Amino acid sequence: MSKNRVNSVDSADPAAPDLTLRGVQVFRGWLDAADQAALVEDLRNVAQAAPLFSPMTPYGKPMRVRMTSAGRKGWVSDRRGYRYADRHPGGGDWPPIPKRVLDIWHGITGLDRMPDCCLINYYDAGARMGLHQDRDEADFAWPVVSVSLGDDGLFRVGNLTRGGTTESLWLSSGDVVVMGGAARLIYHGIDRIRPGSSTLLPQGGRINLTLRVVD
Ligand code: SIN
Ligand code: MN
């Protein structure tokens, strides 16, 4: 899990991406098949303690993805808005972020400060995620790291403000994306997934992990 290492002024030992799209860094195949399978097992344990739920947007529309979180904070959405919560909507603490996930964060960013939240999004065959910014965190100096597992997802990247042209690329199982620096607040989303493109998840679909420092 430590290919492509180079030095940079931003952190002690960050990794070098395979490609950059509008400042968004893409690390192809960061996780091999064995890493991916082990990670899915970790996530199953998280979802057993903190079950996936279907959030509402603040506008009263159900979101197409199901989600849960691990970490000190979990990301939730309902009529009161988008925010971080100390507890699962059904009650109970969020489980700790699995070590394997923290290792991805550290291996990619080189940062010693660990994320507070690992948001787990599950996309079934028809799920998508509209263009949005990740902006519920206190300090945008910390990067966002995002891990793709299972079926391919068509990732769309826009601009730092709403509107304008966009560009897309397919993310595959094991790819890791970083939105940091000037791209920290870039608009992004998932147009659709490609059902059946991966055999990692027996029931199909796509999992995305989003790792963030919250406060
Ligand atoms: C998100 O930005 O919330 C999810 C991105 C992804 O699923 O790759
Ligand atoms: Mn996002």
PDB file of C-alpha atoms in Angstrom, residues 30-155:
ATOM      1  CA  TRP A  30      -4.025   1.640  -4.635  1.00  0.00           C
ATOM      2  CA  LEU A  31      -5.656  -1.434  -3.079  1.00  0.00           C
ATOM      3  CA  ASP A  32      -5.029  -4.853  -4.583  1.00  0.00           C
ATOM      4  CA  ALA A  33      -7.699  -7.579  -4.639  1.00  0.00           C
ATOM      5  CA  ALA A  34      -6.690  -9.013  -1.249  1.00  0.00           C
ATOM      6  CA  ASP A  35      -6.672  -5.544   0.383  1.00  0.00           C
ATOM      7  CA  GLN A  36     -10.103  -4.820  -1.087  1.00  0.00           C
ATOM      8  CA  ALA A  37     -11.601  -8.097   0.194  1.00  0.00           C
ATOM      9  CA  ALA A  38     -10.160  -7.555   3.676  1.00  0.00           C
ATOM     10  CA  LEU A  39     -11.476  -4.002   3.711  1.00  0.00           C
ATOM     11  CA  VAL A  40     -14.986  -5.163   2.775  1.00  0.00           C
ATOM     12  CA  GLU A  41     -14.858  -7.562   5.739  1.00  0.00           C
ATOM     13  CA  ASP A  42     -13.926  -4.647   8.040  1.00  0.00           C
ATOM     14  CA  LEU A  43     -16.810  -2.623   6.625  1.00  0.00           C
ATOM     15  CA  ARG A  44     -19.259  -5.468   7.198  1.00  0.00           C
ATOM     16  CA  ASN A  45     -18.332  -5.325  10.886  1.00  0.00           C
ATOM     17  CA  VAL A  46     -18.880  -1.560  10.919  1.00  0.00           C
ATOM     18  CA  ALA A  47     -22.301  -1.944   9.279  1.00  0.00           C
ATOM     19  CA  GLN A  48     -23.266  -4.608  11.801  1.00  0.00           C
ATOM     20  CA  ALA A  49     -22.662  -2.164  14.659  1.00  0.00           C
ATOM     21  CA  ALA A  50     -23.951   0.914  12.787  1.00  0.00           C
ATOM     22  CA  PRO A  51     -26.472  -0.229  10.143  1.00  0.00           C
ATOM     23  CA  LEU A  52     -26.768   1.477   6.758  1.00  0.00           C
ATOM     24  CA  PHE A  53     -29.628   3.983   6.690  1.00  0.00           C
ATOM     25  CA  SER A  54     -31.381   5.960   3.925  1.00  0.00           C
ATOM     26  CA  PRO A  55     -30.960   9.669   4.643  1.00  0.00           C
ATOM     27  CA  MET A  56     -33.307  12.469   3.605  1.00  0.00           C
ATOM     28  CA  THR A  57     -31.937  15.626   2.065  1.00  0.00           C
ATOM     29  CA  PRO A  58     -32.820  18.836   3.960  1.00  0.00           C
ATOM     30  CA  TYR A  59     -35.271  19.449   1.084  1.00  0.00           C
ATOM     31  CA  GLY A  60     -37.247  16.331   2.013  1.00  0.00           C
ATOM     32  CA  LYS A  61     -36.063  14.116  -0.846  1.00  0.00           C
ATOM     33  CA  PRO A  62     -34.644  10.685   0.008  1.00  0.00           C
ATOM     34  CA  MET A  63     -30.981  10.294  -0.999  1.00  0.00           C
ATOM     35  CA  ARG A  64     -30.296   7.500  -3.488  1.00  0.00           C
ATOM     36  CA  VAL A  65     -27.334   6.096  -1.564  1.00  0.00           C
ATOM     37  CA  ARG A  66     -27.536   4.307   1.766  1.00  0.00           C
ATOM     38  CA  MET A  67     -24.923   5.290   4.307  1.00  0.00           C
ATOM     39  CA  THR A  68     -23.333   4.864   7.686  1.00  0.00           C
ATOM     40  CA  SER A  69     -20.109   6.052   9.309  1.00  0.00           C
ATOM     41  CA  ALA A  70     -17.198   4.999  11.458  1.00  0.00           C
ATOM     42  CA  GLY A  71     -15.186   7.326  13.658  1.00  0.00           C
ATOM     43  CA  ARG A  72     -15.656   9.967  16.318  1.00  0.00           C
ATOM     44  CA  LYS A  73     -18.153  11.717  14.057  1.00  0.00           C
ATOM     45  CA  GLY A  74     -20.642  10.443  11.512  1.00  0.00           C
ATOM     46  CA  TRP A  75     -22.104  12.398   8.638  1.00  0.00           C
ATOM     47  CA  VAL A  76     -25.895  12.589   8.577  1.00  0.00           C
ATOM     48  CA  SER A  77     -28.563  14.405   6.607  1.00  0.00           C
ATOM     49  CA  ASP A  78     -32.201  15.067   7.469  1.00  0.00           C
ATOM     50  CA  ARG A  79     -34.728  17.909   7.619  1.00  0.00           C
ATOM     51  CA  ARG A  80     -32.359  19.757   9.984  1.00  0.00           C
ATOM     52  CA  GLY A  81     -29.630  19.822   7.353  1.00  0.00           C
ATOM     53  CA  TYR A  82     -26.300  18.235   6.483  1.00  0.00           C
ATOM     54  CA  ARG A  83     -24.031  17.828   9.501  1.00  0.00           C
ATOM     55  CA  TYR A  84     -21.799  15.655  11.616  1.00  0.00           C
ATOM     56  CA  ALA A  85     -23.360  13.795  14.529  1.00  0.00           C
ATOM     57  CA  ASP A  86     -21.821  12.101  17.558  1.00  0.00           C
ATOM     58  CA  ARG A  87     -24.243   9.190  17.313  1.00  0.00           C
ATOM     59  CA  HIS A  88     -25.928   6.987  14.724  1.00  0.00           C
ATOM     60  CA  PRO A  89     -29.525   8.136  13.923  1.00  0.00           C
ATOM     61  CA  GLY A  90     -30.788   4.899  15.498  1.00  0.00           C
ATOM     62  CA  GLY A  91     -28.814   5.595  18.689  1.00  0.00           C
ATOM     63  CA  GLY A  92     -25.444   4.218  19.661  1.00  0.00           C
ATOM     64  CA  ASP A  93     -21.877   5.285  19.006  1.00  0.00           C
ATOM     65  CA  TRP A  94     -20.226   5.061  15.610  1.00  0.00           C
ATOM     66  CA  PRO A  95     -17.695   2.193  15.558  1.00  0.00           C
ATOM     67  CA  PRO A  96     -13.998   3.068  15.317  1.00  0.00           C
ATOM     68  CA  ILE A  97     -12.471   3.600  11.879  1.00  0.00           C
ATOM     69  CA  PRO A  98     -10.820   0.293  10.896  1.00  0.00           C
ATOM     70  CA  LYS A  99      -7.018   0.318  10.984  1.00  0.00           C
ATOM     71  CA  ARG A 100      -6.889  -0.712   7.327  1.00  0.00           C
ATOM     72  CA  VAL A 101      -8.748   2.504   6.447  1.00  0.00           C
ATOM     73  CA  LEU A 102      -6.442   4.661   8.576  1.00  0.00           C
ATOM     74  CA  ASP A 103      -3.484   3.027   6.819  1.00  0.00           C
ATOM     75  CA  ILE A 104      -4.869   4.174   3.447  1.00  0.00           C
ATOM     76  CA  TRP A 105      -5.206   7.743   4.760  1.00  0.00           C
ATOM     77  CA  HIS A 106      -1.674   7.776   6.124  1.00  0.00           C
ATOM     78  CA  GLY A 107      -0.177   6.024   3.104  1.00  0.00           C
ATOM     79  CA  ILE A 108      -1.737   8.499   0.679  1.00  0.00           C
ATOM     80  CA  THR A 109      -1.453  11.791   2.584  1.00  0.00           C
ATOM     81  CA  GLY A 110       1.568  11.174   4.812  1.00  0.00           C
ATOM     82  CA  LEU A 111      -0.368  12.987   7.560  1.00  0.00           C
ATOM     83  CA  ASP A 112      -0.129  11.982  11.209  1.00  0.00           C
ATOM     84  CA  ARG A 113      -3.477  13.649  11.975  1.00  0.00           C
ATOM     85  CA  MET A 114      -6.042  10.919  11.415  1.00  0.00           C
ATOM     86  CA  PRO A 115      -9.542  11.514   9.989  1.00  0.00           C
ATOM     87  CA  ASP A 116     -12.462  11.893  12.416  1.00  0.00           C
ATOM     88  CA  CYS A 117     -15.022  10.403  10.057  1.00  0.00           C
ATOM     89  CA  CYS A 118     -15.148   7.572   7.571  1.00  0.00           C
ATOM     90  CA  LEU A 119     -18.434   7.961   5.716  1.00  0.00           C
ATOM     91  CA  ILE A 120     -19.537   4.762   4.005  1.00  0.00           C
ATOM     92  CA  ASN A 121     -21.837   5.220   0.996  1.00  0.00           C
ATOM     93  CA  TYR A 122     -23.459   2.241  -0.686  1.00  0.00           C
ATOM     94  CA  TYR A 123     -24.654   2.644  -4.293  1.00  0.00           C
ATOM     95  CA  ASP A 124     -27.075   0.050  -5.679  1.00  0.00           C
ATOM     96  CA  ALA A 125     -27.518  -0.300  -9.443  1.00  0.00           C
ATOM     97  CA  GLY A 126     -29.651   2.846  -9.804  1.00  0.00           C
ATOM     98  CA  ALA A 127     -27.931   5.085  -7.258  1.00  0.00           C
ATOM     99  CA  ARG A 128     -26.175   8.337  -8.030  1.00  0.00           C
ATOM    100  CA  MET A 129     -24.834  11.346  -6.152  1.00  0.00           C
ATOM    101  CA  GLY A 130     -25.484  14.851  -7.470  1.00  0.00           C
ATOM    102  CA  LEU A 131     -22.737  17.443  -7.865  1.00  0.00           C
ATOM    103  CA  HIS A 132     -21.858  18.919  -4.464  1.00  0.00           C
ATOM    104  CA  GLN A 133     -19.002  20.296  -2.376  1.00  0.00           C
ATOM    105  CA  ASP A 134     -17.742  18.664   0.838  1.00  0.00           C
ATOM    106  CA  ARG A 135     -18.021  21.678   3.111  1.00  0.00           C
ATOM    107  CA  ASP A 136     -19.377  20.610   6.500  1.00  0.00           C
ATOM    108  CA  GLU A 137     -15.888  20.484   8.026  1.00  0.00           C
ATOM    109  CA  ALA A 138     -14.236  23.193  10.142  1.00  0.00           C
ATOM    110  CA  ASP A 139     -10.888  23.414   8.356  1.00  0.00           C
ATOM    111  CA  PHE A 140     -10.531  22.984   4.589  1.00  0.00           C
ATOM    112  CA  ALA A 141      -6.744  22.742   4.899  1.00  0.00           C
ATOM    113  CA  TRP A 142      -7.182  19.009   5.514  1.00  0.00           C
ATOM    114  CA  PRO A 143      -7.687  16.893   2.415  1.00  0.00           C
ATOM    115  CA  VAL A 144     -10.620  14.599   1.671  1.00  0.00           C
ATOM    116  CA  VAL A 145      -9.632  11.033   0.765  1.00  0.00           C
ATOM    117  CA  SER A 146     -12.124   8.803  -1.007  1.00  0.00           C
ATOM    118  CA  VAL A 147     -11.881   5.059  -1.657  1.00  0.00           C
ATOM    119  CA  SER A 148     -13.840   3.140  -4.322  1.00  0.00           C
ATOM    120  CA  LEU A 149     -14.858  -0.518  -3.880  1.00  0.00           C
ATOM    121  CA  GLY A 150     -17.014  -2.768  -6.040  1.00  0.00           C
ATOM    122  CA  ASP A 151     -18.661  -1.671  -9.279  1.00  0.00           C
ATOM    123  CA  ASP A 152     -17.179   1.176 -11.332  1.00  0.00           C
ATOM    124  CA  GLY A 153     -18.580   4.648 -10.704  1.00  0.00           C
ATOM    125  CA  LEU A 154     -18.640   7.550 -13.169  1.00  0.00           C
ATOM    126  CA  PHE A 155     -17.073  10.396 -11.184  1.00  0.00           C
TER     127      PHE A 155
END
